[in-house]
Amino acid sequence: MIKLLKDLCTLDGVPGYEKEVREYIAQAARPYANEIFTDALGSLFVFKSGQRTPTRPIMLCAHMDEVGFLVKSITEDGMLKIVASGGIDPRVLIGRKMQVGKSKIPGIISLKAIHLTTIEERKKAPELKTLYIDIGATDKESAEKLVRVGDYAVFDSEFASFGQNCIKGKALDDRIGCAVLLKLLECELAYDCWFVFTTGEEIGARGAMSSIHRLNPGCIGVVDSTTASDVPDNPAHLRSTAMREGAVISLIDSGAVYDHTLRQRITDAADRECVKWQYRTRIEGATDASAYVYGTGAKMFGLSTPVRYIHCANSVAYLPDIAAVQKIAALFIEEAGGMNA
Amino acid sequence: MLEIFNLQKELVKNASTSGYEGKIGRAIADLAKPFCDEMRIDALGNLICHIKGKGKRIMCAAHMDAIGFMARYIDENGFIYVNPLGGHYAYELINTRVCFEKVSGIFRLCKASENAGKTGKEITFNDIYIDIGARTKEGAEKLVSIGDTAIFEGETVMLGKNRIMTPYADDLSGCAMLLRAMQLCNSSPNDLYFVFTVQEELGCRGAKTAAFGIEPDIAIAVDVCPAGDCPSENDRHNDIALGGGPTIKIMDSSVFSSVGLNKLLKSVATAMNIKTQWEILTGGGTDTSEMLLTRDGVPATCISIPTRNLHMPVEIIDIRDVENGAQLLAATLRSKF
């Protein structure tokens, strides 16, 4: 699992540019797939038969894209102005190593030195429009030889294991979900299942919309990553999920209401098998599940790994939580299949 | 004959929050059964009632979900923090009674937020909690679990001869209008679908999947709209008055209704001597927009019930507007297109 996570998190895939990730996943999935194809928006569909065929298709999905940036313009002195693709707090960008475009040109986002700032300036968080990536170019012309407007940029962050069973890296959201789906593809399945690796989740569940429209599934399990908020600066009643507390099961978020009958079946099964799980208790945020209103409607199940510092260069997750997500994703196929048998 | 006041009372007893419409769906199914040829519940929980006919396929929709709350955190003293389900202003809820399945409670403002001088929209769902009278977390957890939902607690009462004060006029009164219209439509040249939709308060989600499945030729929503006949510091925000008749929606922030369909409704209303009001809103949205944008487009409009105190447990409507709306809707559905 670690090797797979490391491979996936090292790939770049900002919304609209998921090709690297898609090609890796397609290659890994092909030996287990009965059918595999990519749709017009770039989502990868993998079908695997199980022991039984449900009356309405069931679908598991995880998104391939990660939050990142696009180069908006290049200044006269060769700096790259950027726009965010997905939700990123500009405060986490300062001092970061970045890489730009397919050829992974190294760069830095930073601020002028403390010696040159006023106290007032230091009290305020910089806005994204004031930040830029420095790729060490002498001027616009030389920068343009390496980078074009529209190229993507991502965090340059090493994937590593650390602490007690923890991992850190960029793009854990949602390469963890992709890894879980790939591992599940290797297993014998109780029911036929579509595994969909979606695009554009971070800018509004766009790949999921076309995927759900195409398959019109009866049940959908979204395997994502979510905000672990068990951090010292967040009081208990504002926490949503906690790392080390197991797989996260969604009740509701701003994009979807998760079906309670399906949820109850899966949590009962998880309890029987002693798989650790917790609810996601905050309503803020949305996932690919928000696309459940396409087609004639589907019963939604939301499953996530709790990830600290999500949408940052170094997100942190706990391996046993991921193992719990893996087990509950398998239970989803059994229970969703059972409901559509 | 279905009588609007009793119908509303019965529906409020079964009020269910968005996403958890099982109970209200069953109650409406029991009431609707005598009036339709067949009914089914789709994957999201929409109740779809069908009166078969050979003419145009017409979808009518009223949403059966109610705004409410979901428990998200229980503190060590047994106080419950919740997420809103649907459009609420936290500050308006302070001292409002609600009920979970097993226990009632009341919204209170945290002392810390009060001392910090928070007022109006500065108050959020992180500043208010529900007191169910528990002493400890364990005590509270015997009655309420994380993920449980709560609704407004309140009675449906007559105010004078024609008006009622009730929780969930939005949109259980719309459901009442739809049920009454079904009763009046026992035969029709058209193919009629009466849909009691889910999750409208979270973004008109049920209507979207129901309409996709039904593929209607024409769609009519039944919902409520804010009445403008209340005291206001500024000018009235609209001219809609309780008792002035059901409104026909021209526009809101999410839809511009079908002009042809509105013309037809108006002419039916005139022929039947039913007073109507035109509805032009700058905010809000209903199932109308989702039905209008289904597949390659569906002519759609909305008949609304003028309502005061929207999204509060004390919504006030005039039941004549509901009955007249049902008469207008039924007559329209029976006409030849």
PDB file of N, CA and C in Angstrom, chain A residues 140-193:
ATOM      1  N   LYS A 140      11.209  37.957 -18.547  1.00  0.00           N
ATOM      2  CA  LYS A 140      10.013  37.342 -19.130  1.00  0.00           C
ATOM      3  C   LYS A 140      10.377  36.386 -20.269  1.00  0.00           C
ATOM      4  N   GLU A 141      11.283  36.862 -21.133  1.00  0.00           N
ATOM      5  CA  GLU A 141      11.626  36.076 -22.323  1.00  0.00           C
ATOM      6  C   GLU A 141      12.224  34.712 -21.937  1.00  0.00           C
ATOM      7  N   SER A 142      13.116  34.718 -20.975  1.00  0.00           N
ATOM      8  CA  SER A 142      13.731  33.434 -20.609  1.00  0.00           C
ATOM      9  C   SER A 142      12.738  32.560 -19.836  1.00  0.00           C
ATOM     10  N   ALA A 143      11.858  33.178 -19.062  1.00  0.00           N
ATOM     11  CA  ALA A 143      10.826  32.391 -18.377  1.00  0.00           C
ATOM     12  C   ALA A 143       9.924  31.721 -19.403  1.00  0.00           C
ATOM     13  N   GLU A 144       9.606  32.459 -20.464  1.00  0.00           N
ATOM     14  CA  GLU A 144       8.678  31.921 -21.473  1.00  0.00           C
ATOM     15  C   GLU A 144       9.253  30.731 -22.237  1.00  0.00           C
ATOM     16  N   LYS A 145      10.551  30.564 -22.181  1.00  0.00           N
ATOM     17  CA  LYS A 145      11.158  29.386 -22.812  1.00  0.00           C
ATOM     18  C   LYS A 145      10.845  28.113 -22.013  1.00  0.00           C
ATOM     19  N   LEU A 146      10.533  28.279 -20.741  1.00  0.00           N
ATOM     20  CA  LEU A 146      10.287  27.125 -19.868  1.00  0.00           C
ATOM     21  C   LEU A 146       8.808  26.930 -19.527  1.00  0.00           C
ATOM     22  N   VAL A 147       8.093  28.030 -19.480  1.00  0.00           N
ATOM     23  CA  VAL A 147       6.713  27.992 -18.970  1.00  0.00           C
ATOM     24  C   VAL A 147       5.816  28.804 -19.880  1.00  0.00           C
ATOM     25  N   ARG A 148       4.595  28.283 -20.074  1.00  0.00           N
ATOM     26  CA  ARG A 148       3.619  29.063 -20.824  1.00  0.00           C
ATOM     27  C   ARG A 148       2.424  29.380 -19.942  1.00  0.00           C
ATOM     28  N   VAL A 149       1.774  30.496 -20.257  1.00  0.00           N
ATOM     29  CA  VAL A 149       0.539  30.820 -19.549  1.00  0.00           C
ATOM     30  C   VAL A 149      -0.427  29.647 -19.731  1.00  0.00           C
ATOM     31  N   GLY A 150      -1.068  29.214 -18.642  1.00  0.00           N
ATOM     32  CA  GLY A 150      -1.968  28.054 -18.710  1.00  0.00           C
ATOM     33  C   GLY A 150      -1.311  26.792 -18.183  1.00  0.00           C
ATOM     34  N   ASP A 151       0.022  26.780 -18.066  1.00  0.00           N
ATOM     35  CA  ASP A 151       0.673  25.605 -17.482  1.00  0.00           C
ATOM     36  C   ASP A 151       0.217  25.459 -16.028  1.00  0.00           C
ATOM     37  N   TYR A 152       0.220  24.211 -15.548  1.00  0.00           N
ATOM     38  CA  TYR A 152      -0.180  23.998 -14.162  1.00  0.00           C
ATOM     39  C   TYR A 152       1.028  24.026 -13.238  1.00  0.00           C
ATOM     40  N   ALA A 153       0.776  24.272 -11.963  1.00  0.00           N
ATOM     41  CA  ALA A 153       1.833  24.208 -10.956  1.00  0.00           C
ATOM     42  C   ALA A 153       1.301  23.449  -9.759  1.00  0.00           C
ATOM     43  N   VAL A 154       2.159  22.676  -9.130  1.00  0.00           N
ATOM     44  CA  VAL A 154       1.768  21.923  -7.929  1.00  0.00           C
ATOM     45  C   VAL A 154       2.840  22.079  -6.858  1.00  0.00           C
ATOM     46  N   PHE A 155       2.483  21.673  -5.648  1.00  0.00           N
ATOM     47  CA  PHE A 155       3.476  21.643  -4.581  1.00  0.00           C
ATOM     48  C   PHE A 155       4.555  20.635  -4.945  1.00  0.00           C
ATOM     49  N   ASP A 156       5.795  20.965  -4.639  1.00  0.00           N
ATOM     50  CA  ASP A 156       6.884  20.003  -4.778  1.00  0.00           C
ATOM     51  C   ASP A 156       7.147  19.491  -3.365  1.00  0.00           C
ATOM     52  N   SER A 157       6.609  18.305  -3.094  1.00  0.00           N
ATOM     53  CA  SER A 157       6.650  17.823  -1.715  1.00  0.00           C
ATOM     54  C   SER A 157       6.930  16.334  -1.736  1.00  0.00           C
ATOM     55  N   GLU A 158       7.894  15.936  -0.953  1.00  0.00           N
ATOM     56  CA  GLU A 158       8.290  14.538  -0.936  1.00  0.00           C
ATOM     57  C   GLU A 158       7.277  13.712  -0.141  1.00  0.00           C
ATOM     58  N   PHE A 159       6.975  12.537  -0.664  1.00  0.00           N
ATOM     59  CA  PHE A 159       6.121  11.611   0.086  1.00  0.00           C
ATOM     60  C   PHE A 159       6.993  10.873   1.090  1.00  0.00           C
ATOM     61  N   ALA A 160       6.542  10.757   2.337  1.00  0.00           N
ATOM     62  CA  ALA A 160       7.364  10.056   3.323  1.00  0.00           C
ATOM     63  C   ALA A 160       6.508   9.408   4.397  1.00  0.00           C
ATOM     64  N   SER A 161       7.046   8.326   4.977  1.00  0.00           N
ATOM     65  CA  SER A 161       6.441   7.751   6.175  1.00  0.00           C
ATOM     66  C   SER A 161       7.103   8.436   7.360  1.00  0.00           C
ATOM     67  N   PHE A 162       6.356   8.661   8.426  1.00  0.00           N
ATOM     68  CA  PHE A 162       6.970   9.256   9.619  1.00  0.00           C
ATOM     69  C   PHE A 162       6.122   8.957  10.836  1.00  0.00           C
ATOM     70  N   GLY A 163       6.682   9.236  11.984  1.00  0.00           N
ATOM     71  CA  GLY A 163       5.944   9.056  13.226  1.00  0.00           C
ATOM     72  C   GLY A 163       5.447   7.630  13.373  1.00  0.00           C
ATOM     73  N   GLN A 164       4.316   7.504  14.080  1.00  0.00           N
ATOM     74  CA  GLN A 164       3.758   6.178  14.295  1.00  0.00           C
ATOM     75  C   GLN A 164       2.702   5.893  13.242  1.00  0.00           C
ATOM     76  N   ASN A 165       3.106   5.154  12.204  1.00  0.00           N
ATOM     77  CA  ASN A 165       2.180   4.748  11.146  1.00  0.00           C
ATOM     78  C   ASN A 165       1.572   5.912  10.358  1.00  0.00           C
ATOM     79  N   CYS A 166       2.296   7.032  10.292  1.00  0.00           N
ATOM     80  CA  CYS A 166       1.772   8.173   9.548  1.00  0.00           C
ATOM     81  C   CYS A 166       2.489   8.323   8.221  1.00  0.00           C
ATOM     82  N   ILE A 167       1.793   8.958   7.276  1.00  0.00           N
ATOM     83  CA  ILE A 167       2.421   9.334   6.023  1.00  0.00           C
ATOM     84  C   ILE A 167       2.193  10.823   5.813  1.00  0.00           C
ATOM     85  N   LYS A 168       3.070  11.413   5.022  1.00  0.00           N
ATOM     86  CA  LYS A 168       2.877  12.824   4.672  1.00  0.00           C
ATOM     87  C   LYS A 168       3.217  13.025   3.200  1.00  0.00           C
ATOM     88  N   GLY A 169       2.578  13.997   2.603  1.00  0.00           N
ATOM     89  CA  GLY A 169       2.864  14.289   1.204  1.00  0.00           C
ATOM     90  C   GLY A 169       1.805  15.203   0.639  1.00  0.00           C
ATOM     91  N   LYS A 170       1.953  15.548  -0.609  1.00  0.00           N
ATOM     92  CA  LYS A 170       0.918  16.334  -1.282  1.00  0.00           C
ATOM     93  C   LYS A 170      -0.107  15.372  -1.867  1.00  0.00           C
ATOM     94  N   ALA A 171      -1.249  15.892  -2.224  1.00  0.00           N
ATOM     95  CA  ALA A 171      -2.253  15.151  -3.004  1.00  0.00           C
ATOM     96  C   ALA A 171      -2.786  13.893  -2.314  1.00  0.00           C
ATOM     97  N   LEU A 172      -2.601  13.782  -0.988  1.00  0.00           N
ATOM     98  CA  LEU A 172      -3.230  12.642  -0.293  1.00  0.00           C
ATOM     99  C   LEU A 172      -4.728  12.667  -0.600  1.00  0.00           C
ATOM    100  N   ASP A 173      -5.271  13.882  -0.715  1.00  0.00           N
ATOM    101  CA  ASP A 173      -6.647  14.107  -1.166  1.00  0.00           C
ATOM    102  C   ASP A 173      -6.615  14.173  -2.687  1.00  0.00           C
ATOM    103  N   ASP A 174      -6.918  13.155  -3.460  1.00  0.00           N
ATOM    104  CA  ASP A 174      -7.567  11.960  -3.013  1.00  0.00           C
ATOM    105  C   ASP A 174      -6.854  10.738  -3.597  1.00  0.00           C
ATOM    106  N   ARG A 175      -5.504  10.813  -3.649  1.00  0.00           N
ATOM    107  CA  ARG A 175      -4.795   9.632  -4.147  1.00  0.00           C
ATOM    108  C   ARG A 175      -4.981   8.469  -3.189  1.00  0.00           C
ATOM    109  N   ILE A 176      -5.273   8.769  -1.904  1.00  0.00           N
ATOM    110  CA  ILE A 176      -5.575   7.677  -0.973  1.00  0.00           C
ATOM    111  C   ILE A 176      -6.797   6.919  -1.488  1.00  0.00           C
ATOM    112  N   GLY A 177      -7.825   7.684  -1.892  1.00  0.00           N
ATOM    113  CA  GLY A 177      -9.033   7.052  -2.430  1.00  0.00           C
ATOM    114  C   GLY A 177      -8.724   6.229  -3.672  1.00  0.00           C
ATOM    115  N   CYS A 178      -7.868   6.775  -4.540  1.00  0.00           N
ATOM    116  CA  CYS A 178      -7.492   6.052  -5.767  1.00  0.00           C
ATOM    117  C   CYS A 178      -6.786   4.744  -5.391  1.00  0.00           C
ATOM    118  N   ALA A 179      -5.895   4.813  -4.400  1.00  0.00           N
ATOM    119  CA  ALA A 179      -5.150   3.627  -3.980  1.00  0.00           C
ATOM    120  C   ALA A 179      -6.097   2.576  -3.399  1.00  0.00           C
ATOM    121  N   VAL A 180      -7.070   3.039  -2.598  1.00  0.00           N
ATOM    122  CA  VAL A 180      -8.046   2.119  -1.995  1.00  0.00           C
ATOM    123  C   VAL A 180      -8.816   1.384  -3.103  1.00  0.00           C
ATOM    124  N   LEU A 181      -9.243   2.136  -4.122  1.00  0.00           N
ATOM    125  CA  LEU A 181      -9.990   1.515  -5.219  1.00  0.00           C
ATOM    126  C   LEU A 181      -9.116   0.519  -5.984  1.00  0.00           C
ATOM    127  N   LEU A 182      -7.881   0.892  -6.225  1.00  0.00           N
ATOM    128  CA  LEU A 182      -6.975  -0.015  -6.957  1.00  0.00           C
ATOM    129  C   LEU A 182      -6.752  -1.312  -6.170  1.00  0.00           C
ATOM    130  N   LYS A 183      -6.572  -1.189  -4.863  1.00  0.00           N
ATOM    131  CA  LYS A 183      -6.371  -2.386  -4.034  1.00  0.00           C
ATOM    132  C   LYS A 183      -7.619  -3.271  -4.047  1.00  0.00           C
ATOM    133  N   LEU A 184      -8.769  -2.614  -4.040  1.00  0.00           N
ATOM    134  CA  LEU A 184     -10.027  -3.364  -4.029  1.00  0.00           C
ATOM    135  C   LEU A 184     -10.238  -4.116  -5.349  1.00  0.00           C
ATOM    136  N   LEU A 185      -9.752  -3.521  -6.419  1.00  0.00           N
ATOM    137  CA  LEU A 185      -9.863  -4.164  -7.743  1.00  0.00           C
ATOM    138  C   LEU A 185      -9.142  -5.506  -7.776  1.00  0.00           C
ATOM    139  N   GLU A 186      -8.142  -5.640  -6.943  1.00  0.00           N
ATOM    140  CA  GLU A 186      -7.378  -6.893  -6.929  1.00  0.00           C
ATOM    141  C   GLU A 186      -8.147  -8.017  -6.238  1.00  0.00           C
ATOM    142  N   CYS A 187      -9.209  -7.636  -5.506  1.00  0.00           N
ATOM    143  CA  CYS A 187      -9.925  -8.636  -4.698  1.00  0.00           C
ATOM    144  C   CYS A 187     -11.096  -9.245  -5.462  1.00  0.00           C
ATOM    145  N   GLU A 188     -11.522 -10.387  -4.996  1.00  0.00           N
ATOM    146  CA  GLU A 188     -12.766 -11.020  -5.459  1.00  0.00           C
ATOM    147  C   GLU A 188     -13.928 -10.152  -4.966  1.00  0.00           C
ATOM    148  N   LEU A 189     -14.882  -9.828  -5.844  1.00  0.00           N
ATOM    149  CA  LEU A 189     -15.978  -8.947  -5.432  1.00  0.00           C
ATOM    150  C   LEU A 189     -17.288  -9.717  -5.288  1.00  0.00           C
ATOM    151  N   ALA A 190     -18.102  -9.273  -4.332  1.00  0.00           N
ATOM    152  CA  ALA A 190     -19.403  -9.915  -4.126  1.00  0.00           C
ATOM    153  C   ALA A 190     -20.361  -9.583  -5.277  1.00  0.00           C
ATOM    154  N   TYR A 191     -20.250  -8.364  -5.792  1.00  0.00           N
ATOM    155  CA  TYR A 191     -21.136  -7.921  -6.877  1.00  0.00           C
ATOM    156  C   TYR A 191     -20.314  -7.220  -7.960  1.00  0.00           C
ATOM    157  N   ASP A 192     -20.845  -7.203  -9.174  1.00  0.00           N
ATOM    158  CA  ASP A 192     -20.234  -6.401 -10.239  1.00  0.00           C
ATOM    159  C   ASP A 192     -20.130  -4.962  -9.747  1.00  0.00           C
ATOM    160  N   CYS A 193     -19.063  -4.287 -10.121  1.00  0.00           N
ATOM    161  CA  CYS A 193     -18.930  -2.906  -9.661  1.00  0.00           C
ATOM    162  C   CYS A 193     -18.160  -2.077 -10.682  1.00  0.00           C
TER     163      CYS A 193
END
